[in-house]
Tab-separated table of N, CA, C and O in Angstrom:
chain	number	residue	atom	x	y	z
A	1	UNK	N	1.853	0.166	23.501
A	1	UNK	CA	2.827	-0.907	23.496
A	1	UNK	C	2.523	-1.818	22.304
A	1	UNK	O	1.416	-2.310	22.172
A	2	UNK	N	3.504	-1.998	21.462
A	2	UNK	CA	3.300	-2.763	20.244
A	2	UNK	C	3.752	-4.202	20.450
A	2	UNK	O	4.898	-4.459	20.784
A	3	UNK	N	2.813	-5.097	20.262
A	3	UNK	CA	3.099	-6.528	20.287
A	3	UNK	C	2.721	-7.046	18.906
A	3	UNK	O	1.590	-6.836	18.451
A	4	UNK	N	3.633	-7.716	18.212
A	4	UNK	CA	3.292	-8.218	16.885
A	4	UNK	C	2.115	-9.187	16.964
A	4	UNK	O	2.093	-10.074	17.811
A	5	UNK	N	1.146	-8.980	16.090
A	5	UNK	CA	-0.032	-9.851	16.077
A	5	UNK	C	-0.538	-9.951	14.649
A	5	UNK	O	-0.684	-8.946	13.970
A	6	UNK	N	-0.791	-11.185	14.214
A	6	UNK	CA	-1.296	-11.448	12.873
A	6	UNK	C	-2.503	-12.363	12.994
A	6	UNK	O	-2.358	-13.542	13.304
A	7	UNK	N	-3.688	-11.803	12.765
A	7	UNK	CA	-4.910	-12.593	12.917
A	7	UNK	C	-4.996	-13.740	11.917
A	7	UNK	O	-5.735	-14.696	12.132
A	8	UNK	N	-4.231	-13.685	10.833
A	8	UNK	CA	-4.245	-14.756	9.842
A	8	UNK	C	-3.193	-15.828	10.083
A	8	UNK	O	-3.102	-16.797	9.332
A	9	UNK	N	-2.407	-15.657	11.131
A	9	UNK	CA	-1.333	-16.602	11.425
A	9	UNK	C	-1.888	-17.922	11.957
A	9	UNK	O	-2.891	-17.942	12.679
A	10	UNK	N	-1.215	-19.040	11.631
A	10	UNK	CA	-1.620	-20.325	12.213
A	10	UNK	C	-1.246	-20.434	13.697
A	10	UNK	O	-1.720	-21.319	14.396
A	11	UNK	N	-0.392	-19.523	14.174
A	11	UNK	CA	-0.006	-19.512	15.592
A	11	UNK	C	-1.172	-18.952	16.392
A	11	UNK	O	-1.703	-17.893	16.063
A	12	UNK	N	-1.599	-19.671	17.438
A	12	UNK	CA	-2.740	-19.191	18.233
A	12	UNK	C	-2.496	-17.780	18.773
A	12	UNK	O	-1.359	-17.434	19.129
A	13	UNK	N	-3.549	-16.971	18.851
A	13	UNK	CA	-3.407	-15.591	19.324
A	13	UNK	C	-2.739	-15.468	20.696
A	13	UNK	O	-1.881	-14.605	20.890
A	14	UNK	N	-3.109	-16.326	21.654
A	14	UNK	CA	-2.507	-16.220	22.990
A	14	UNK	C	-1.004	-16.452	22.903
A	14	UNK	O	-0.229	-15.810	23.616
A	15	UNK	N	-0.566	-17.356	22.003
A	15	UNK	CA	0.862	-17.648	21.863
A	15	UNK	C	1.597	-16.476	21.211
A	15	UNK	O	2.729	-16.175	21.568
A	16	UNK	N	0.948	-15.792	20.281
A	16	UNK	CA	1.553	-14.609	19.680
A	16	UNK	C	1.765	-13.525	20.740
A	16	UNK	O	2.821	-12.884	20.785
A	17	UNK	N	0.772	-13.339	21.593
A	17	UNK	CA	0.874	-12.333	22.666
A	17	UNK	C	1.948	-12.751	23.660
A	17	UNK	O	2.826	-11.964	24.027
A	18	UNK	N	1.908	-14.014	24.091
A	18	UNK	CA	2.877	-14.519	25.065
A	18	UNK	C	4.300	-14.386	24.534
A	18	UNK	O	5.176	-13.836	25.191
A	19	UNK	N	4.531	-14.855	23.307
A	19	UNK	CA	5.888	-14.821	22.775
A	19	UNK	C	6.339	-13.388	22.476
A	19	UNK	O	7.519	-13.074	22.621
A	20	UNK	N	5.400	-12.528	22.089
A	20	UNK	CA	5.753	-11.129	21.852
A	20	UNK	C	6.267	-10.460	23.115
A	20	UNK	O	7.290	-9.766	23.097
A	21	UNK	N	5.572	-10.675	24.218
A	21	UNK	CA	6.033	-10.102	25.489
A	21	UNK	C	7.308	-10.787	25.963
A	21	UNK	O	8.230	-10.119	26.437
A	22	UNK	N	7.372	-12.113	25.858
A	22	UNK	CA	8.562	-12.837	26.314
A	22	UNK	C	9.804	-12.356	25.578
A	22	UNK	O	10.852	-12.135	26.198
A	23	UNK	N	9.680	-12.145	24.282
A	23	UNK	CA	10.814	-11.655	23.498
A	23	UNK	C	11.245	-10.279	23.981
A	23	UNK	O	12.435	-10.031	24.201
A	24	UNK	N	10.289	-9.394	24.168
A	24	UNK	CA	10.623	-8.026	24.607
A	24	UNK	C	11.187	-8.004	26.028
A	24	UNK	O	12.032	-7.180	26.343
A	25	UNK	N	10.721	-8.901	26.880
A	25	UNK	CA	11.260	-8.976	28.247
A	25	UNK	C	12.690	-9.520	28.196
A	25	UNK	O	13.588	-8.980	28.836
A	26	UNK	N	12.898	-10.573	27.408
A	26	UNK	CA	14.219	-11.198	27.353
A	26	UNK	C	15.253	-10.346	26.644
A	26	UNK	O	16.429	-10.397	26.990
A	27	UNK	N	14.836	-9.534	25.681
A	27	UNK	CA	15.821	-8.658	25.026
A	27	UNK	C	15.934	-7.316	25.753
A	27	UNK	O	16.625	-6.408	25.311
A	28	UNK	N	15.215	-7.199	26.839
A	28	UNK	CA	15.254	-6.048	27.741
A	28	UNK	C	14.671	-4.763	27.154
A	28	UNK	O	14.893	-3.681	27.673
A	29	UNK	N	13.914	-4.888	26.052
A	29	UNK	CA	13.232	-3.691	25.554
A	29	UNK	C	12.035	-3.367	26.443
A	29	UNK	O	11.508	-2.259	26.401
A	30	UNK	N	11.610	-4.333	27.256
A	30	UNK	CA	10.651	-4.095	28.344
A	30	UNK	C	11.437	-4.321	29.638
A	30	UNK	O	11.725	-5.450	30.002
A	31	UNK	N	11.811	-3.274	30.329
A	31	UNK	CA	12.644	-3.429	31.522
A	31	UNK	C	11.855	-3.931	32.730
A	31	UNK	O	10.625	-3.856	32.773
A	32	UNK	N	12.592	-4.414	33.702
A	32	UNK	CA	11.993	-4.846	34.963
A	32	UNK	C	11.178	-3.692	35.529
A	32	UNK	O	11.609	-2.543	35.534
A	33	UNK	N	9.967	-4.014	35.952
A	33	UNK	CA	9.087	-3.016	36.548
A	33	UNK	C	8.173	-2.332	35.557
A	33	UNK	O	7.261	-1.613	35.972
A	34	UNK	N	8.380	-2.553	34.259
A	34	UNK	CA	7.513	-1.921	33.254
A	34	UNK	C	6.087	-2.447	33.409
A	34	UNK	O	5.870	-3.638	33.607
A	35	UNK	N	5.136	-1.542	33.337
A	35	UNK	CA	3.725	-1.909	33.471
A	35	UNK	C	3.191	-2.360	32.112
A	35	UNK	O	3.413	-1.701	31.099
A	36	UNK	N	2.513	-3.490	32.100
A	36	UNK	CA	1.884	-4.002	30.887
A	36	UNK	C	0.490	-3.424	30.755
A	36	UNK	O	-0.120	-3.036	31.759
A	37	UNK	N	-0.028	-3.381	29.532
A	37	UNK	CA	-1.411	-2.910	29.370
A	37	UNK	C	-2.367	-3.837	30.116
A	37	UNK	O	-2.064	-5.005	30.333
A	38	UNK	N	-3.516	-3.317	30.476
A	38	UNK	CA	-4.521	-4.176	31.104
A	38	UNK	C	-4.974	-5.215	30.087
A	38	UNK	O	-4.843	-5.028	28.866
A	39	UNK	N	-5.519	-6.295	30.590
A	39	UNK	CA	-6.026	-7.359	29.720
A	39	UNK	C	-7.052	-6.783	28.755
A	39	UNK	O	-6.989	-7.013	27.536
A	40	UNK	N	-7.991	-6.019	29.286
A	40	UNK	CA	-9.048	-5.461	28.434
A	40	UNK	C	-8.497	-4.497	27.388
A	40	UNK	O	-8.918	-4.503	26.237
A	41	UNK	N	-7.544	-3.663	27.790
A	41	UNK	CA	-6.985	-2.681	26.852
A	41	UNK	C	-6.230	-3.372	25.721
A	41	UNK	O	-6.396	-3.036	24.564
A	42	UNK	N	-5.387	-4.347	26.062
A	42	UNK	CA	-4.619	-5.038	25.028
A	42	UNK	C	-5.541	-5.833	24.108
A	42	UNK	O	-5.349	-5.847	22.890
A	43	UNK	N	-6.564	-6.464	24.700
A	43	UNK	CA	-7.528	-7.212	23.884
A	43	UNK	C	-8.217	-6.283	22.890
A	43	UNK	O	-8.357	-6.613	21.704
A	44	UNK	N	-8.614	-5.112	23.356
A	44	UNK	CA	-9.270	-4.144	22.471
A	44	UNK	C	-8.301	-3.656	21.397
A	44	UNK	O	-8.673	-3.556	20.221
A	45	UNK	N	-7.056	-3.382	21.774
A	45	UNK	CA	-6.056	-2.904	20.812
A	45	UNK	C	-5.792	-3.933	19.715
A	45	UNK	O	-5.601	-3.572	18.554
A	46	UNK	N	-5.765	-5.215	20.093
A	46	UNK	CA	-5.455	-6.270	19.136
A	46	UNK	C	-6.695	-6.843	18.453
A	46	UNK	O	-6.578	-7.594	17.493
A	47	UNK	N	-7.871	-6.532	18.998
A	47	UNK	CA	-9.109	-7.064	18.429
A	47	UNK	C	-9.313	-8.537	18.722
A	47	UNK	O	-9.819	-9.292	17.886
A	48	UNK	N	-8.901	-8.943	19.922
A	48	UNK	CA	-9.076	-10.338	20.337
A	48	UNK	C	-9.821	-10.380	21.665
A	48	UNK	O	-10.003	-9.357	22.320
A	49	UNK	N	-10.224	-11.574	22.065
A	49	UNK	CA	-10.987	-11.742	23.298
A	49	UNK	C	-10.107	-11.510	24.530
A	49	UNK	O	-8.932	-11.912	24.541
A	50	UNK	N	-10.663	-10.879	25.556
A	50	UNK	CA	-9.898	-10.677	26.792
A	50	UNK	C	-9.358	-11.979	27.389
A	50	UNK	O	-8.257	-12.000	27.933
A	51	UNK	N	-10.119	-13.071	27.265
A	51	UNK	CA	-9.641	-14.351	27.806
A	51	UNK	C	-8.366	-14.815	27.117
A	51	UNK	O	-7.541	-15.497	27.718
A	52	UNK	N	-8.197	-14.449	25.858
A	52	UNK	CA	-6.992	-14.801	25.114
A	52	UNK	C	-5.780	-14.094	25.712
A	52	UNK	O	-4.737	-14.704	25.951
A	53	UNK	N	-5.933	-12.804	25.973
A	53	UNK	CA	-4.844	-12.038	26.593
A	53	UNK	C	-4.601	-12.540	28.014
A	53	UNK	O	-3.444	-12.697	28.434
A	54	UNK	N	-5.661	-12.829	28.743
A	54	UNK	CA	-5.520	-13.322	30.118
A	54	UNK	C	-4.730	-14.626	30.142
A	54	UNK	O	-3.885	-14.835	31.023
A	55	UNK	N	-4.966	-15.496	29.164
A	55	UNK	CA	-4.222	-16.772	29.097
A	55	UNK	C	-2.736	-16.490	28.864
A	55	UNK	O	-1.874	-17.100	29.502
A	56	UNK	N	-2.435	-15.573	27.957
A	56	UNK	CA	-1.034	-15.225	27.697
A	56	UNK	C	-0.382	-14.677	28.957
A	56	UNK	O	0.745	-15.063	29.305
A	57	UNK	N	-1.073	-13.795	29.658
A	57	UNK	CA	-0.536	-13.225	30.896
A	57	UNK	C	-0.317	-14.317	31.945
A	57	UNK	O	0.686	-14.305	32.658
A	58	UNK	N	-1.259	-15.261	32.063
A	58	UNK	CA	-1.097	-16.361	33.027
A	58	UNK	C	0.161	-17.163	32.721
A	58	UNK	O	0.928	-17.514	33.628
A	59	UNK	N	0.373	-17.459	31.439
A	59	UNK	CA	1.544	-18.248	31.064
A	59	UNK	C	2.844	-17.463	31.310
A	59	UNK	O	3.847	-18.036	31.720
A	60	UNK	N	2.815	-16.169	31.071
A	60	UNK	CA	3.986	-15.335	31.355
A	60	UNK	C	4.265	-15.293	32.858
A	60	UNK	O	5.415	-15.322	33.287
A	61	UNK	N	3.190	-15.258	33.636
A	61	UNK	CA	3.347	-15.244	35.095
A	61	UNK	C	3.888	-16.588	35.579
A	61	UNK	O	4.784	-16.633	36.433
A	62	UNK	N	3.374	-17.681	35.035
A	62	UNK	CA	3.865	-19.006	35.419
A	62	UNK	C	5.340	-19.174	35.080
A	62	UNK	O	6.073	-19.862	35.782
A	63	UNK	N	5.775	-18.526	33.996
A	63	UNK	CA	7.182	-18.591	33.591
A	63	UNK	C	8.060	-17.645	34.402
A	63	UNK	O	9.278	-17.646	34.261
A	64	UNK	N	7.448	-16.818	35.256
A	64	UNK	CA	8.199	-15.889	36.086
A	64	UNK	C	8.615	-14.622	35.366
A	64	UNK	O	9.434	-13.865	35.864
A	65	UNK	N	8.034	-14.372	34.180
A	65	UNK	CA	8.413	-13.186	33.419
A	65	UNK	C	7.637	-11.945	33.849
A	65	UNK	O	8.145	-10.829	33.727
A	66	UNK	N	6.414	-12.133	34.313
A	66	UNK	CA	5.629	-11.000	34.797
A	66	UNK	C	5.049	-11.349	36.156
A	66	UNK	O	5.014	-12.514	36.551
A	67	UNK	N	4.595	-10.323	36.847
A	67	UNK	CA	3.882	-10.527	38.108
A	67	UNK	C	2.663	-9.631	38.097
A	67	UNK	O	2.691	-8.522	37.557
A	68	UNK	N	1.588	-10.146	38.660
A	68	UNK	CA	0.354	-9.377	38.739
A	68	UNK	C	0.189	-8.919	40.170
A	68	UNK	O	0.322	-9.705	41.104
A	69	UNK	N	-0.083	-7.628	40.315
A	69	UNK	CA	-0.232	-7.024	41.646
A	69	UNK	C	-1.670	-6.574	41.844
A	69	UNK	O	-1.942	-5.392	42.046
A	70	UNK	N	-2.576	-7.509	41.762
A	70	UNK	CA	-3.983	-7.204	41.975
A	70	UNK	C	-4.481	-6.107	41.063
A	70	UNK	O	-4.210	-6.098	39.874
A	71	UNK	N	-5.161	-5.137	41.631
A	71	UNK	CA	-5.750	-4.052	40.853
A	71	UNK	C	-4.712	-3.079	40.282
A	71	UNK	O	-5.007	-2.281	39.403
A	72	UNK	N	-3.466	-3.173	40.776
A	72	UNK	CA	-2.406	-2.297	40.264
A	72	UNK	C	-1.977	-2.694	38.862
A	72	UNK	O	-1.434	-1.883	38.123
A	73	UNK	N	-2.200	-3.948	38.501
A	73	UNK	CA	-1.886	-4.395	37.153
A	73	UNK	C	-0.773	-5.419	37.087
A	73	UNK	O	-0.367	-5.989	38.091
A	74	UNK	N	-0.269	-5.623	35.867
A	74	UNK	CA	0.793	-6.595	35.608
A	74	UNK	C	2.064	-5.861	35.217
A	74	UNK	O	2.017	-4.881	34.472
A	75	UNK	N	3.176	-6.365	35.723
A	75	UNK	CA	4.471	-5.723	35.548
A	75	UNK	C	5.525	-6.759	35.178
A	75	UNK	O	5.402	-7.925	35.555
A	76	UNK	N	6.578	-6.312	34.498
A	76	UNK	CA	7.704	-7.196	34.206
A	76	UNK	C	8.377	-7.531	35.539
A	76	UNK	O	8.711	-6.636	36.318
A	77	UNK	N	8.519	-8.805	35.792
A	77	UNK	CA	9.068	-9.270	37.064
A	77	UNK	C	10.593	-9.204	37.062
A	77	UNK	O	11.238	-9.334	36.024
A	78	UNK	N	11.139	-9.006	38.238
A	78	UNK	CA	12.595	-8.991	38.390
A	78	UNK	C	13.176	-10.338	37.987
A	78	UNK	O	14.264	-10.412	37.422
A	79	UNK	N	12.429	-11.399	38.214
A	79	UNK	CA	12.919	-12.724	37.838
A	79	UNK	C	12.950	-12.894	36.324
A	79	UNK	O	13.576	-13.817	35.820
A	80	UNK	N	12.308	-11.976	35.589
A	80	UNK	CA	12.370	-12.032	34.134
A	80	UNK	C	13.800	-11.927	33.640
A	80	UNK	O	14.149	-12.473	32.598
A	81	UNK	N	14.647	-11.242	34.389
A	81	UNK	CA	16.060	-11.150	34.038
A	81	UNK	C	16.754	-12.501	34.136
A	81	UNK	O	17.833	-12.680	33.597
A	82	UNK	N	16.149	-13.422	34.834
A	82	UNK	CA	16.754	-14.725	35.048
A	82	UNK	C	16.493	-15.706	33.898
A	82	UNK	O	17.095	-16.770	33.851
A	83	UNK	N	15.620	-15.364	32.966
A	83	UNK	CA	15.212	-16.298	31.907
A	83	UNK	C	16.391	-16.833	31.113
A	83	UNK	O	16.528	-18.041	30.926
A	84	UNK	N	17.222	-15.946	30.623
A	84	UNK	CA	18.369	-16.375	29.808
A	84	UNK	C	19.306	-17.245	30.636
A	84	UNK	O	19.794	-18.280	30.174
A	85	UNK	N	19.529	-16.857	31.873
A	85	UNK	CA	20.405	-17.652	32.737
A	85	UNK	C	19.824	-19.052	32.973
A	85	UNK	O	20.555	-20.036	32.952
A	86	UNK	N	18.514	-19.134	33.171
A	86	UNK	CA	17.873	-20.443	33.368
A	86	UNK	C	17.999	-21.301	32.116
A	86	UNK	O	18.245	-22.507	32.196
A	87	UNK	N	17.845	-20.690	30.945
A	87	UNK	CA	17.976	-21.434	29.695
A	87	UNK	C	19.412	-21.927	29.513
A	87	UNK	O	19.641	-23.070	29.090
A	88	UNK	N	20.390	-21.080	29.847
A	88	UNK	CA	21.789	-21.481	29.732
A	88	UNK	C	22.115	-22.627	30.684
A	88	UNK	O	22.835	-23.555	30.328
A	89	UNK	N	21.546	-22.572	31.878
A	89	UNK	CA	21.768	-23.639	32.848
A	89	UNK	C	21.157	-24.943	32.346
A	89	UNK	O	21.786	-25.997	32.431
A	90	UNK	N	19.937	-24.863	31.802
A	90	UNK	CA	19.295	-26.064	31.263
A	90	UNK	C	20.102	-26.627	30.098
A	90	UNK	O	20.247	-27.859	29.966
A	91	UNK	N	20.641	-25.750	29.263
A	91	UNK	CA	21.453	-26.197	28.131
A	91	UNK	C	22.721	-26.901	28.613
A	91	UNK	O	23.119	-27.943	28.064
A	92	UNK	N	23.356	-26.353	29.643
A	92	UNK	CA	24.568	-26.974	30.186
A	92	UNK	C	24.256	-28.350	30.770
A	92	UNK	O	25.018	-29.311	30.570
A	93	UNK	N	23.115	-28.457	31.464
A	93	UNK	CA	22.713	-29.750	32.022
A	93	UNK	C	22.411	-30.746	30.918
A	93	UNK	O	22.781	-31.925	31.005
A	94	UNK	N	21.765	-30.274	29.840
A	94	UNK	CA	21.466	-31.142	28.706
A	94	UNK	C	22.763	-31.620	28.045
A	94	UNK	O	22.910	-32.798	27.728
A	95	UNK	N	23.714	-30.698	27.857
A	95	UNK	CA	24.991	-31.063	27.249
A	95	UNK	C	25.710	-32.125	28.087
A	95	UNK	O	26.241	-33.105	27.553
A	96	UNK	N	25.704	-31.940	29.394
A	96	UNK	CA	26.343	-32.919	30.280
A	96	UNK	C	25.646	-34.279	30.180
A	96	UNK	O	26.314	-35.317	30.128
A	97	UNK	N	24.326	-34.263	30.121
A	97	UNK	CA	23.574	-35.517	30.014
A	97	UNK	C	23.868	-36.227	28.705
A	97	UNK	O	24.099	-37.434	28.686
A	98	UNK	N	23.877	-35.482	27.596
A	98	UNK	CA	24.121	-36.129	26.302
A	98	UNK	C	25.539	-36.696	26.232
A	98	UNK	O	25.742	-37.761	25.638
A	99	UNK	N	26.500	-36.013	26.856
A	99	UNK	CA	27.865	-36.569	26.901
A	99	UNK	C	27.885	-37.859	27.719
A	99	UNK	O	28.509	-38.847	27.324
A	100	UNK	N	27.200	-37.837	28.839
A	100	UNK	CA	27.136	-39.016	29.708
A	100	UNK	C	26.491	-40.196	28.979
A	100	UNK	O	26.899	-41.346	29.157
A	101	UNK	N	25.497	-39.895	28.141
A	101	UNK	CA	24.813	-40.944	27.379
A	101	UNK	C	25.595	-41.373	26.144
A	101	UNK	O	25.211	-42.318	25.463
A	102	UNK	N	26.672	-40.646	25.827
A	102	UNK	CA	27.503	-40.999	24.692
A	102	UNK	C	26.965	-40.530	23.346
A	102	UNK	O	27.370	-41.037	22.304
A	103	UNK	N	26.057	-39.549	23.359
A	103	UNK	CA	25.519	-39.036	22.102
A	103	UNK	C	26.516	-38.090	21.449
A	103	UNK	O	27.185	-37.318	22.135
A	104	UNK	N	26.590	-38.151	20.130
A	104	UNK	CA	27.425	-37.218	19.391
A	104	UNK	C	26.791	-35.831	19.454
A	104	UNK	O	25.564	-35.706	19.585
A	105	UNK	N	27.614	-34.794	19.332
A	105	UNK	CA	27.108	-33.421	19.370
A	105	UNK	C	26.039	-33.191	18.315
A	105	UNK	O	25.015	-32.552	18.582
A	106	UNK	N	26.267	-33.709	17.117
A	106	UNK	CA	25.301	-33.514	16.023
A	106	UNK	C	23.947	-34.134	16.375
A	106	UNK	O	22.894	-33.545	16.094
A	107	UNK	N	23.962	-35.289	16.998
A	107	UNK	CA	22.704	-35.930	17.385
A	107	UNK	C	22.014	-35.151	18.506
A	107	UNK	O	20.798	-34.954	18.484
A	108	UNK	N	22.788	-34.680	19.461
A	108	UNK	CA	22.224	-33.888	20.559
A	108	UNK	C	21.576	-32.625	20.012
A	108	UNK	O	20.486	-32.235	20.437
A	109	UNK	N	22.242	-31.966	19.067
A	109	UNK	CA	21.683	-30.754	18.461
A	109	UNK	C	20.425	-31.053	17.659
A	109	UNK	O	19.473	-30.274	17.681
A	110	UNK	N	20.386	-32.189	16.970
A	110	UNK	CA	19.184	-32.517	16.193
A	110	UNK	C	18.003	-32.795	17.121
A	110	UNK	O	16.859	-32.476	16.786
A	111	UNK	N	18.262	-33.334	18.282
A	111	UNK	CA	17.195	-33.555	19.265
A	111	UNK	C	16.647	-32.211	19.736
A	111	UNK	O	15.432	-32.028	19.839
A	112	UNK	N	17.530	-31.256	19.989
A	112	UNK	CA	17.095	-29.918	20.410
A	112	UNK	C	16.300	-29.246	19.301
A	112	UNK	O	15.242	-28.668	19.540
A	113	UNK	N	16.799	-29.326	18.067
A	113	UNK	CA	16.073	-28.704	16.942
A	113	UNK	C	14.676	-29.301	16.804
A	113	UNK	O	13.711	-28.578	16.579
A	114	UNK	N	14.578	-30.622	16.930
A	114	UNK	CA	13.272	-31.278	16.832
A	114	UNK	C	12.350	-30.801	17.947
A	114	UNK	O	11.165	-30.540	17.720
A	115	UNK	N	12.874	-30.660	19.148
A	115	UNK	CA	12.059	-30.192	20.281
A	115	UNK	C	11.606	-28.756	20.059
A	115	UNK	O	10.458	-28.399	20.344
A	116	UNK	N	12.506	-27.907	19.538
A	116	UNK	CA	12.134	-26.519	19.263
A	116	UNK	C	11.076	-26.447	18.163
A	116	UNK	O	10.132	-25.671	18.261
A	117	UNK	N	11.233	-27.254	17.125
A	117	UNK	CA	10.259	-27.270	16.028
A	117	UNK	C	8.903	-27.780	16.514
A	117	UNK	O	7.869	-27.257	16.137
A	118	UNK	N	8.932	-28.785	17.392
A	118	UNK	CA	7.695	-29.339	17.943
A	118	UNK	C	6.952	-28.287	18.752
A	118	UNK	O	5.736	-28.214	18.727
A	119	UNK	N	7.669	-27.444	19.442
A	119	UNK	CA	7.074	-26.400	20.263
A	119	UNK	C	6.411	-25.299	19.465
A	119	UNK	O	5.642	-24.518	19.990
A	120	UNK	N	6.718	-25.216	18.176
A	120	UNK	CA	6.121	-24.180	17.334
A	120	UNK	C	4.697	-24.524	16.940
A	120	UNK	O	3.985	-23.687	16.425
A	121	UNK	N	4.316	-25.775	17.201
A	121	UNK	CA	2.948	-26.191	17.055
A	121	UNK	C	2.409	-26.243	15.707
A	121	UNK	O	1.356	-26.190	15.289
């Protein structure tokens, strides 16, 4: 399983792993029920510490994108299909709030862009 990873990137390794899986889950190239590599195997493949991969997996699990089934491993969760819908719902709620507050569309979009840029760390 190929997850983009650049050891020279300023993006922390756990975030590269997390976002790589999140992207593949959200674009459905990793379907619901797909088994992920073990923490140790992926760490060895990427040449990073197992704790780094474990952190990425924890964050993916907290986001509802994967589920861990004990010794059976980690799998793409059925709720992973809900990610785009949840984002669309949050966007609709944000749009309604900005209208209620009287913000112009351009200002509302600049706030979102700033938040997205801030998240890139």
